[in-house]
XYZ file of N, CA, C and O in Angstrom:
712
model
N 125.820 -246.832 -234.461
C 126.952 -247.554 -235.102
C 126.652 -248.933 -235.348
O 127.048 -249.530 -236.625
N 125.646 -249.566 -234.636
C 125.309 -250.739 -234.818
C 124.074 -251.079 -235.968
O 123.539 -252.306 -236.332
N 123.481 -249.904 -236.366
C 122.453 -249.716 -236.962
C 122.708 -250.177 -238.347
O 122.390 -250.378 -239.248
N 123.900 -249.757 -239.084
C 124.206 -249.684 -240.240
C 124.765 -251.528 -240.607
O 125.740 -251.891 -239.922
N 123.885 -251.960 -241.525
C 124.435 -253.278 -242.186
C 124.784 -252.801 -243.797
O 124.133 -252.421 -244.268
N 126.087 -253.224 -243.262
C 126.748 -252.914 -244.987
C 126.153 -253.942 -246.112
O 126.403 -253.418 -247.234
N 125.376 -254.460 -246.132
C 124.800 -255.629 -246.998
C 123.412 -255.226 -247.587
O 122.935 -255.665 -248.131
N 122.631 -254.239 -246.888
C 121.504 -253.731 -246.531
C 121.285 -252.994 -247.883
O 120.325 -252.833 -248.503
N 122.250 -252.172 -248.390
C 122.309 -251.318 -249.535
C 122.278 -252.056 -250.992
O 121.912 -251.453 -251.976
N 122.901 -253.409 -250.777
C 122.968 -254.265 -251.768
C 121.564 -255.136 -252.434
O 120.692 -254.535 -251.399
N 121.423 -255.083 -253.718
C 120.370 -255.800 -254.165
C 120.021 -257.065 -253.316
O 120.975 -257.843 -252.958
N 118.650 -257.374 -252.610
C 118.747 -258.597 -251.471
C 118.842 -259.473 -252.364
O 118.447 -260.112 -253.349
N 119.649 -260.747 -251.771
C 119.283 -262.029 -251.807
C 119.088 -263.103 -250.882
O 119.249 -262.219 -249.649
N 118.882 -264.289 -251.233
C 118.613 -265.556 -250.256
C 119.557 -265.376 -249.485
O 120.847 -265.233 -249.614
N 119.184 -265.724 -248.294
C 120.163 -266.257 -247.090
C 120.235 -267.948 -247.418
O 119.623 -268.707 -247.765
N 121.643 -268.263 -247.005
C 121.756 -269.710 -246.617
C 122.568 -269.518 -245.162
O 123.057 -268.719 -244.912
N 123.101 -270.679 -244.937
C 123.869 -271.202 -243.513
C 125.058 -271.277 -243.203
O 125.820 -271.717 -244.326
N 125.997 -270.366 -242.395
C 127.223 -270.547 -242.238
C 127.623 -270.493 -240.877
O 126.412 -269.931 -239.934
N 128.611 -271.927 -240.622
C 128.664 -271.938 -238.793
C 129.978 -272.244 -238.836
O 130.920 -272.159 -239.780
N 130.715 -271.982 -237.702
C 132.271 -272.071 -237.272
C 132.393 -272.747 -236.295
O 131.546 -272.442 -235.319
N 133.550 -273.192 -235.880
C 134.003 -274.009 -234.820
C 134.483 -272.832 -233.869
O 135.118 -273.128 -232.677
N 135.020 -271.710 -234.747
C 135.822 -270.981 -234.104
C 134.926 -269.505 -233.788
O 135.626 -268.411 -232.802
N 133.907 -268.971 -234.110
C 132.879 -268.032 -233.941
C 132.141 -268.432 -233.371
O 131.085 -269.524 -233.834
N 131.478 -267.683 -232.471
C 129.935 -267.487 -231.880
C 128.860 -266.361 -232.476
O 129.939 -265.290 -231.967
N 127.936 -266.487 -233.099
C 127.270 -265.683 -233.576
C 127.535 -264.649 -232.896
O 126.753 -264.744 -231.522
N 127.272 -263.292 -233.027
C 127.121 -261.763 -232.259
C 127.925 -261.989 -231.064
O 127.464 -261.113 -230.005
N 128.917 -262.564 -230.794
C 129.697 -262.627 -229.300
C 131.073 -262.296 -229.630
O 131.373 -262.344 -230.781
N 131.824 -262.202 -228.596
C 133.219 -261.705 -229.108
C 133.754 -262.648 -229.850
O 134.161 -263.811 -229.410
N 135.037 -262.280 -230.341
C 136.111 -263.308 -231.276
C 137.034 -263.625 -230.242
O 136.930 -263.057 -229.089
N 137.306 -264.876 -230.390
C 138.362 -265.568 -229.577
C 139.652 -264.853 -230.036
O 139.999 -264.231 -230.917
N 140.356 -265.228 -228.768
C 141.925 -264.632 -228.962
C 142.716 -264.711 -230.613
O 143.396 -263.774 -230.836
N 142.911 -266.110 -230.931
C 143.161 -266.489 -232.149
C 142.380 -265.320 -233.372
O 143.556 -264.990 -234.353
N 141.499 -265.038 -233.580
C 141.156 -264.149 -234.337
C 141.464 -262.484 -234.527
O 141.012 -261.728 -235.059
N 142.051 -262.360 -233.470
C 142.690 -260.948 -233.385
C 144.056 -260.925 -234.145
O 144.349 -261.821 -234.145
N 144.449 -259.638 -234.253
C 145.784 -259.527 -234.990
C 146.991 -260.010 -233.827
O 146.893 -259.656 -232.805
N 148.211 -259.999 -234.253
C 149.337 -260.580 -233.341
C 149.421 -258.892 -232.899
O 149.717 -259.202 -231.276
N 148.972 -257.975 -233.299
C 149.768 -256.750 -232.399
C 148.559 -256.248 -231.390
O 148.931 -255.515 -230.455
N 147.306 -256.967 -231.546
C 146.359 -257.100 -230.544
C 146.193 -258.310 -229.507
O 145.483 -258.387 -228.659
N 147.481 -259.194 -229.662
C 147.613 -260.138 -228.476
C 147.020 -261.245 -228.874
O 146.910 -262.614 -228.672
N 146.395 -261.789 -230.277
C 146.005 -262.822 -230.913
C 147.159 -263.352 -232.188
O 148.362 -262.916 -231.731
N 146.627 -264.148 -233.241
C 147.809 -264.789 -233.997
C 147.253 -264.941 -235.738
O 147.579 -265.237 -236.542
N 146.482 -263.530 -236.105
C 146.116 -263.308 -237.085
C 145.352 -265.090 -237.836
O 145.496 -264.840 -238.705
N 144.664 -265.289 -237.001
C 144.426 -266.989 -237.628
C 142.817 -266.317 -237.876
O 141.888 -266.457 -237.354
N 142.588 -266.915 -239.201
C 141.295 -267.068 -239.845
C 140.499 -268.186 -239.252
O 141.003 -269.179 -238.908
N 138.960 -267.805 -239.111
C 138.142 -269.098 -238.308
C 137.895 -269.717 -239.392
O 137.781 -270.230 -240.278
N 137.549 -271.318 -238.830
C 136.803 -272.211 -239.452
C 135.661 -271.841 -239.935
O 135.241 -270.836 -239.059
N 135.127 -272.331 -241.225
C 133.832 -271.939 -241.612
C 133.165 -272.833 -242.314
O 133.881 -273.406 -243.160
N 132.174 -273.211 -242.271
C 131.183 -274.176 -242.926
C 129.973 -273.724 -243.216
O 129.538 -273.200 -242.660
N 129.430 -274.242 -244.977
C 128.382 -273.545 -245.309
C 127.478 -274.771 -246.136
O 127.893 -275.712 -246.124
N 126.239 -274.499 -246.006
C 125.088 -275.322 -246.514
C 123.951 -274.353 -246.893
O 123.566 -273.254 -246.291
N 123.051 -275.169 -247.450
C 121.943 -274.708 -248.177
C 121.795 -273.599 -249.068
O 120.915 -273.040 -248.991
N 123.067 -273.628 -249.565
C 123.299 -272.647 -250.659
C 122.420 -272.692 -252.072
O 121.793 -274.278 -252.305
N 122.137 -272.389 -252.904
C 121.245 -272.424 -254.293
C 121.663 -273.424 -255.291
O 122.909 -273.476 -255.363
N 120.920 -274.506 -255.353
C 121.495 -275.254 -256.557
C 122.480 -274.986 -257.506
O 123.264 -275.810 -258.127
N 122.237 -273.945 -258.442
C 122.788 -272.739 -259.479
C 124.496 -272.478 -258.715
O 125.208 -271.841 -259.740
N 124.650 -272.713 -257.760
C 125.906 -271.987 -257.246
C 127.333 -272.964 -258.150
O 127.108 -274.042 -258.161
N 127.946 -271.889 -258.745
C 129.269 -272.674 -259.030
C 130.409 -272.211 -258.790
O 131.529 -272.854 -259.068
N 130.468 -271.590 -257.583
C 131.793 -270.844 -256.751
C 131.483 -270.422 -255.570
O 130.035 -269.854 -255.790
N 132.256 -270.001 -254.829
C 131.837 -268.947 -253.708
C 133.117 -268.139 -253.276
O 134.418 -268.210 -253.852
N 132.900 -267.181 -252.793
C 133.668 -265.969 -251.878
C 133.548 -266.247 -250.895
O 132.415 -266.295 -250.203
N 134.682 -265.688 -250.339
C 134.414 -265.540 -248.490
C 135.294 -264.017 -248.230
O 136.251 -263.744 -248.704
N 134.404 -263.307 -247.483
C 135.358 -261.985 -246.988
C 134.921 -261.858 -245.281
O 134.177 -262.711 -244.917
N 135.818 -260.980 -244.943
C 135.371 -260.806 -243.602
C 136.109 -259.230 -243.453
O 137.020 -258.582 -244.271
N 134.955 -258.109 -243.032
C 134.804 -257.153 -243.240
C 134.511 -256.431 -241.535
O 133.556 -257.043 -241.200
N 134.843 -255.118 -241.294
C 134.810 -254.343 -240.030
C 134.486 -253.284 -240.645
O 135.027 -252.038 -240.764
N 133.045 -252.978 -240.755
C 132.190 -251.795 -241.002
C 132.375 -250.843 -239.847
O 132.134 -249.380 -240.241
N 132.950 -251.041 -238.482
C 132.937 -250.250 -237.381
C 134.276 -249.552 -237.176
O 134.661 -248.628 -236.749
N 135.356 -249.780 -238.746
C 136.719 -249.230 -238.380
C 136.339 -247.591 -238.490
O 135.696 -247.070 -239.315
N 137.351 -247.046 -237.859
C 137.441 -245.429 -237.775
C 137.862 -245.153 -239.206
O 139.070 -244.159 -239.032
N 137.417 -245.347 -240.441
C 137.787 -244.909 -241.624
C 137.171 -244.182 -242.635
O 137.542 -243.697 -243.576
N 135.829 -244.391 -242.634
C 134.917 -243.767 -243.130
C 134.470 -245.094 -244.161
O 133.627 -244.644 -245.027
N 135.386 -246.246 -244.208
C 135.199 -246.937 -245.347
C 135.319 -248.286 -244.718
O 134.880 -249.344 -245.742
N 135.386 -248.642 -243.772
C 135.421 -249.794 -243.126
C 136.838 -250.598 -243.166
O 137.765 -249.507 -243.448
N 137.224 -251.628 -242.847
C 138.569 -252.350 -242.916
C 138.324 -253.805 -243.332
O 137.617 -254.650 -242.814
N 138.424 -254.366 -244.484
C 138.882 -255.306 -245.218
C 139.818 -256.461 -244.245
O 141.008 -256.057 -244.549
N 139.603 -257.376 -243.977
C 140.081 -257.960 -243.072
C 140.686 -259.272 -243.824
O 141.662 -260.068 -243.920
N 139.745 -259.782 -244.967
C 140.033 -261.000 -246.022
C 139.168 -261.128 -246.642
O 138.002 -260.715 -246.880
N 139.641 -261.523 -248.046
C 139.125 -261.842 -249.156
C 139.271 -262.364 -250.063
O 140.438 -262.643 -250.430
N 138.491 -263.832 -250.191
C 139.032 -265.045 -251.003
C 137.798 -265.227 -251.689
O 136.689 -265.167 -251.400
N 138.366 -265.635 -253.524
C 137.244 -265.856 -254.246
C 137.516 -266.852 -255.216
O 139.014 -267.280 -255.010
N 136.647 -267.723 -256.098
C 137.339 -268.397 -256.578
C 137.432 -270.172 -256.269
O 138.208 -270.741 -256.670
N 136.483 -269.793 -254.940
C 136.712 -271.292 -254.351
C 135.618 -272.344 -255.027
O 134.370 -271.946 -255.170
N 135.966 -273.582 -255.316
C 135.465 -274.291 -256.199
C 133.886 -274.759 -255.631
O 133.808 -274.489 -254.334
N 132.657 -274.978 -256.522
C 131.427 -274.992 -255.280
C 131.331 -276.439 -255.100
O 130.546 -276.495 -254.218
N 132.068 -277.299 -254.817
C 132.194 -278.632 -254.331
C 132.878 -278.498 -253.054
O 132.687 -279.603 -252.176
N 133.481 -277.069 -252.381
C 133.932 -276.629 -251.192
C 132.874 -276.214 -250.440
O 132.505 -275.009 -250.818
N 132.923 -276.979 -249.451
C 131.689 -276.063 -248.282
C 132.196 -275.770 -247.278
O 131.510 -275.756 -246.261
N 133.527 -275.689 -246.719
C 134.229 -275.231 -245.746
C 135.713 -274.988 -245.790
O 136.341 -275.094 -246.837
N 135.980 -273.999 -244.905
C 137.434 -273.616 -244.762
C 138.285 -273.866 -243.278
O 137.234 -273.727 -242.473
N 139.176 -274.551 -243.012
C 139.574 -275.059 -242.091
C 140.347 -273.874 -241.635
O 140.543 -272.659 -242.019
N 140.324 -273.588 -239.950
C 141.061 -272.703 -239.641
C 142.052 -272.570 -239.800
O 143.049 -273.828 -240.010
N 142.491 -271.210 -240.210
C 144.305 -270.958 -240.371
C 144.048 -271.085 -242.059
O 145.354 -270.792 -242.709
N 143.113 -271.267 -242.638
C 143.119 -271.096 -244.151
C 143.904 -270.010 -244.646
O 144.242 -269.615 -245.660
N 143.482 -268.859 -244.104
C 143.605 -267.466 -244.507
C 145.739 -266.901 -244.109
O 145.886 -265.814 -244.531
N 146.066 -267.995 -243.860
C 147.684 -268.075 -243.697
C 148.300 -268.142 -244.993
O 147.741 -269.118 -245.528
N 149.076 -267.135 -245.626
C 149.364 -267.288 -247.157
C 150.079 -268.667 -247.384
O 149.329 -269.043 -249.125
N 150.766 -268.930 -246.577
C 151.553 -270.667 -247.275
C 150.855 -271.707 -246.390
O 151.773 -272.545 -246.084
N 149.448 -271.555 -245.848
C 149.193 -272.534 -245.684
C 148.770 -273.925 -246.340
O 148.506 -274.825 -245.939
N 148.166 -273.785 -247.607
C 148.326 -274.720 -248.125
C 146.554 -275.507 -248.073
O 146.526 -276.272 -248.462
N 145.845 -274.741 -247.275
C 144.615 -275.074 -246.652
C 143.260 -274.072 -247.531
O 142.581 -274.914 -247.398
N 143.749 -273.644 -248.598
C 142.739 -273.215 -249.615
C 142.514 -273.770 -250.482
O 143.581 -274.606 -250.906
N 141.519 -274.297 -251.513
C 141.542 -275.326 -252.481
C 142.153 -274.758 -253.820
O 142.453 -273.248 -253.537
N 142.579 -275.407 -254.553
C 143.204 -274.966 -255.808
C 142.181 -274.000 -256.266
O 141.467 -274.148 -256.802
N 142.949 -273.005 -257.243
C 142.047 -271.888 -257.635
C 141.647 -271.207 -257.169
O 141.257 -269.613 -257.344
N 141.492 -271.010 -255.777
C 141.193 -269.947 -255.035
C 142.179 -268.771 -255.115
O 143.395 -269.269 -254.924
N 141.656 -267.563 -255.162
C 142.647 -266.331 -254.949
C 142.246 -265.417 -253.595
O 140.938 -265.331 -253.410
N 143.262 -265.350 -253.174
C 143.090 -264.181 -251.713
C 143.593 -262.863 -252.421
O 145.095 -262.700 -252.691
N 142.934 -262.011 -252.162
C 143.383 -260.428 -252.580
C 143.945 -259.875 -251.272
O 143.806 -260.198 -250.011
N 145.049 -258.614 -251.589
C 145.194 -258.026 -250.882
C 144.447 -257.607 -249.930
O 143.544 -257.291 -250.082
N 144.524 -257.468 -248.302
C 143.567 -256.952 -247.298
C 143.921 -255.088 -247.205
O 144.801 -255.019 -247.742
N 143.500 -254.912 -246.256
C 143.799 -253.439 -245.699
C 145.313 -253.097 -245.703
O 145.585 -251.997 -246.210
N 145.873 -254.273 -245.450
C 147.187 -254.045 -245.020
C 148.145 -254.375 -246.286
O 149.376 -254.300 -246.349
N 147.243 -254.649 -247.063
C 148.053 -254.976 -248.502
C 148.935 -256.391 -248.423
O 149.597 -256.860 -249.002
N 148.127 -257.119 -247.346
C 148.654 -258.197 -247.586
C 147.905 -259.753 -248.142
O 146.761 -259.300 -247.576
N 148.103 -260.279 -248.681
C 147.332 -261.628 -249.718
C 146.978 -262.741 -248.445
O 147.506 -263.731 -248.096
N 146.369 -262.042 -246.799
C 146.323 -263.344 -245.906
C 144.806 -262.655 -245.059
O 144.522 -261.456 -245.130
N 144.842 -263.272 -244.316
C 143.984 -262.518 -242.772
C 144.520 -262.088 -241.997
O 145.556 -262.516 -241.565
N 143.784 -260.987 -241.918
C 144.572 -260.100 -241.033
C 143.463 -260.070 -239.296
O 142.060 -259.977 -240.084
N 144.249 -260.447 -238.463
C 142.926 -260.384 -237.400
C 142.824 -259.222 -236.918
O 143.061 -257.895 -237.224
N 141.629 -259.042 -236.041
C 140.886 -257.871 -235.530
C 142.167 -256.875 -234.500
O 143.132 -257.680 -233.950
N 141.871 -255.691 -234.425
C 142.947 -254.953 -233.934
C 141.946 -253.691 -233.821
O 142.468 -252.296 -234.195
N 141.093 -253.770 -232.846
C 140.148 -252.259 -232.728
C 140.885 -251.085 -232.101
O 141.433 -251.674 -231.487
N 140.913 -250.018 -232.604
C 141.760 -248.873 -231.652
C 141.214 -248.714 -230.559
O 140.071 -248.637 -230.288
N 141.998 -248.156 -229.263
C 141.526 -247.568 -228.025
C 140.742 -246.785 -228.093
O 140.568 -245.868 -229.152
N 139.752 -246.683 -227.766
C 138.723 -245.759 -227.871
C 137.330 -245.579 -228.860
O 136.767 -244.670 -229.076
N 137.487 -246.854 -229.804
C 136.700 -246.837 -231.211
C 135.439 -247.474 -230.678
O 134.497 -247.899 -231.330
N 135.529 -248.039 -229.155
C 134.321 -248.769 -228.947
C 134.211 -250.396 -229.570
O 134.814 -250.963 -229.719
N 132.869 -251.132 -229.403
C 132.676 -252.264 -230.090
C 132.706 -251.998 -231.467
O 131.723 -251.476 -231.878
N 133.169 -253.044 -231.931
C 133.327 -253.021 -233.598
C 132.886 -255.001 -233.965
O 132.421 -255.593 -233.365
N 131.884 -254.467 -235.144
C 131.425 -255.781 -235.801
C 132.391 -256.335 -237.024
O 132.981 -255.654 -237.493
N 132.489 -257.631 -236.930
C 133.094 -258.481 -237.817
C 132.316 -259.717 -238.617
O 131.846 -260.324 -238.063
N 132.142 -259.103 -240.056
C 131.019 -259.864 -240.594
C 132.086 -261.023 -241.634
O 132.968 -260.374 -242.463
N 131.810 -262.271 -241.294
C 132.510 -262.907 -241.920
C 131.195 -263.660 -243.166
O 129.823 -264.225 -242.178
N 131.413 -263.750 -244.416
C 130.440 -263.815 -244.982
C 130.884 -264.735 -246.477
O 131.997 -264.639 -246.897
N 130.002 -265.475 -246.718
C 130.134 -266.544 -248.010
C 129.224 -266.110 -248.869
O 128.149 -266.113 -248.562
N 129.568 -266.108 -249.813
C 128.908 -265.678 -251.021
C 128.614 -266.723 -252.342
O 129.746 -267.290 -252.610
N 127.344 -267.103 -252.570
C 127.375 -268.314 -253.664
C 127.479 -267.283 -254.820
O 126.484 -266.397 -255.014
N 127.835 -267.675 -255.759
C 128.349 -267.245 -257.090
C 128.023 -267.727 -258.252
O 127.802 -269.268 -258.447
N 127.385 -266.890 -259.012
C 126.771 -267.879 -260.216
C 127.823 -268.187 -261.166
O 127.255 -268.728 -262.471
N 128.949 -267.889 -261.342
C 130.019 -268.311 -262.366
C 130.983 -269.143 -261.582
O 131.507 -268.944 -260.445
N 132.049 -270.195 -262.288
C 132.740 -270.718 -261.633
C 134.025 -269.697 -261.244
O 134.716 -270.136 -260.130
N 134.688 -268.852 -262.100
C 135.548 -268.144 -261.578
C 135.296 -266.535 -261.993
O 134.506 -266.220 -262.833
N 135.240 -265.492 -261.293
C 135.598 -264.204 -261.511
C 136.765 -263.434 -262.069
O 137.712 -264.263 -261.594
N 136.422 -262.617 -262.881
C 137.923 -262.059 -263.445
C 138.051 -260.946 -262.803
O 137.648 -259.868 -263.180
N 138.651 -261.083 -261.785
C 139.094 -259.902 -260.742
C 140.559 -260.108 -260.396
O 141.092 -261.241 -260.368
N 141.480 -258.944 -260.938
C 142.658 -259.019 -260.787
C 143.011 -259.673 -259.484
O 142.484 -258.954 -258.244
N 144.168 -260.694 -259.129
C 144.400 -260.942 -257.594
C 145.584 -259.467 -256.931
O 145.676 -259.877 -256.069
N 145.323 -258.510 -257.538
C 146.261 -257.794 -256.619
C 145.152 -256.470 -256.699
O 145.471 -255.402 -256.052
N 143.686 -256.612 -257.284
C 142.724 -255.862 -256.666
C 142.370 -255.457 -255.147
O 142.580 -256.350 -254.503
N 141.295 -254.828 -255.153
C 141.143 -254.726 -253.508
C 139.811 -255.128 -253.320
O 138.979 -255.864 -254.212
N 139.391 -255.670 -252.027
C 138.235 -256.227 -251.556
C 137.055 -255.451 -252.348
O 136.040 -256.362 -252.500
N 136.742 -254.387 -252.290
C 136.089 -253.447 -252.822
C 135.740 -253.729 -254.425
O 134.586 -253.872 -254.397
N 136.753 -253.970 -254.913
C 136.559 -254.558 -256.448
C 135.881 -255.956 -256.475
O 135.061 -256.213 -257.314
N 136.500 -256.687 -255.370
C 135.742 -257.871 -255.401
C 134.221 -257.772 -255.158
O 133.084 -258.527 -255.839
N 133.911 -257.017 -254.483
C 132.627 -256.583 -253.979
C 131.629 -256.212 -254.859
O 130.584 -256.431 -255.327
N 132.488 -255.349 -255.751
C 131.357 -254.773 -256.903
C 131.192 -255.678 -257.864
O 129.812 -255.946 -258.207
N 131.906 -256.729 -257.951
C 131.776 -258.069 -259.126
C 130.827 -258.703 -258.313
O 130.131 -259.542 -259.220
N 130.979 -259.379 -256.880
C 129.874 -260.032 -256.148
C 128.789 -259.637 -256.675
O 127.601 -260.228 -256.392
N 128.443 -258.265 -256.747
C 127.265 -257.606 -256.785
C 126.252 -258.269 -257.951
O 125.022 -258.427 -257.630
N 127.144 -258.066 -259.166
C 126.336 -258.983 -259.865
C 126.313 -259.924 -260.323
O 125.622 -260.947 -261.066
N 126.995 -260.935 -259.597
C 127.032 -262.473 -259.441
C 126.704 -263.362 -258.213
O 126.911 -264.594 -258.161
N 126.217 -262.660 -256.867
C 125.911 -263.020 -255.798
C 124.420 -263.945 -255.986
O 123.653 -263.147 -256.433
N 124.473 -265.029 -255.949
C 122.948 -266.079 -255.355
C 122.252 -265.768 -254.381
O 121.140 -265.834 -254.241
N 123.167 -265.934 -253.426
C 122.900 -265.724 -252.148
C 123.830 -265.592 -251.208
O 125.026 -265.530 -251.609
N 123.721 -265.240 -249.723
C 124.757 -264.900 -249.040
C 124.489 -265.327 -247.633
O 123.373 -265.545 -247.039
N 125.530 -265.749 -246.785
C 125.400 -266.464 -245.564
C 126.454 -265.497 -244.899
O 127.574 -265.142 -245.149
N 125.929 -264.975 -243.699
C 126.541 -263.918 -242.748
C 126.715 -264.677 -241.153
O 125.957 -264.888 -241.077
N 127.539 -264.227 -240.765
C 128.248 -264.520 -239.201
C 129.013 -263.888 -238.902
O 129.965 -263.131 -239.422
N 128.122 -262.783 -237.842
C 129.148 -261.686 -237.259
C 129.684 -262.175 -235.627
O 129.070 -262.762 -234.900
N 130.733 -261.311 -235.522
C 131.366 -261.463 -234.140
C 131.523 -260.041 -233.869
O 131.528 -259.440 -234.769
N 132.281 -259.732 -232.645
C 132.051 -258.967 -232.405
C 133.526 -258.710 -231.199
O 134.030 -259.803 -231.225
N 134.164 -257.369 -231.529
C 135.507 -257.411 -230.737
C 135.705 -255.788 -230.451
O 135.143 -254.768 -231.013
N 136.603 -255.581 -229.740
C 137.128 -254.481 -229.128
C 138.521 -254.361 -228.799
O 138.926 -255.121 -228.244
N 138.806 -252.986 -228.352
C 140.515 -252.897 -227.828
C 140.500 -253.685 -226.808
O 139.878 -253.883 -225.694
N 141.751 -254.580 -226.595
C 142.250 -255.128 -225.520
C 141.152 -256.761 -225.471
O 141.661 -257.346 -224.372
N 140.481 -256.938 -226.272
C 139.698 -258.416 -226.446
C 140.168 -259.147 -226.536
O 139.866 -260.562 -226.076
N 141.845 -259.574 -226.772
C 142.588 -260.468 -227.093
C 142.728 -260.951 -225.763
O 143.217 -262.249 -225.775
N 143.178 -260.270 -225.169
C 143.728 -260.598 -223.765
C 142.908 -261.077 -222.629
O 141.713 -260.860 -222.718
């Protein structure tokens, strides 16, 4: 399960730095980043990025669990058209009416068809899941993606417009929020 890197099959791009006050790389997620049904609060983590390419014109942020027992993973969050002068998102920016996303940013419906961050909720018996929080440096100011599209459609568009990528992974498992 842990051998699969969902970004390895894409064209290679340079990496840049992403950090978080709420996530520790490759360590268990904290309770707020779990879903309410799993004892958390569906709170998107703080993310801050730097060292991206000078030609960056916007950013996209995604959160993805490739280990969900679906055959296609589970998209927890997808935001795009983040202006190039924005280099962080505060804790809770994934709440629909938080007002914490920059003007012009678009949040797509996640796997639950909600335009928000949905926290981790690994089903019992499915082991440890990896959560990829990814910031994509984009070569255009805006992507022409319908606001009702899926995160996979965003990913398809990002394939052609990503200059560089920053990845921060956390892990979680059933009962991890308690």
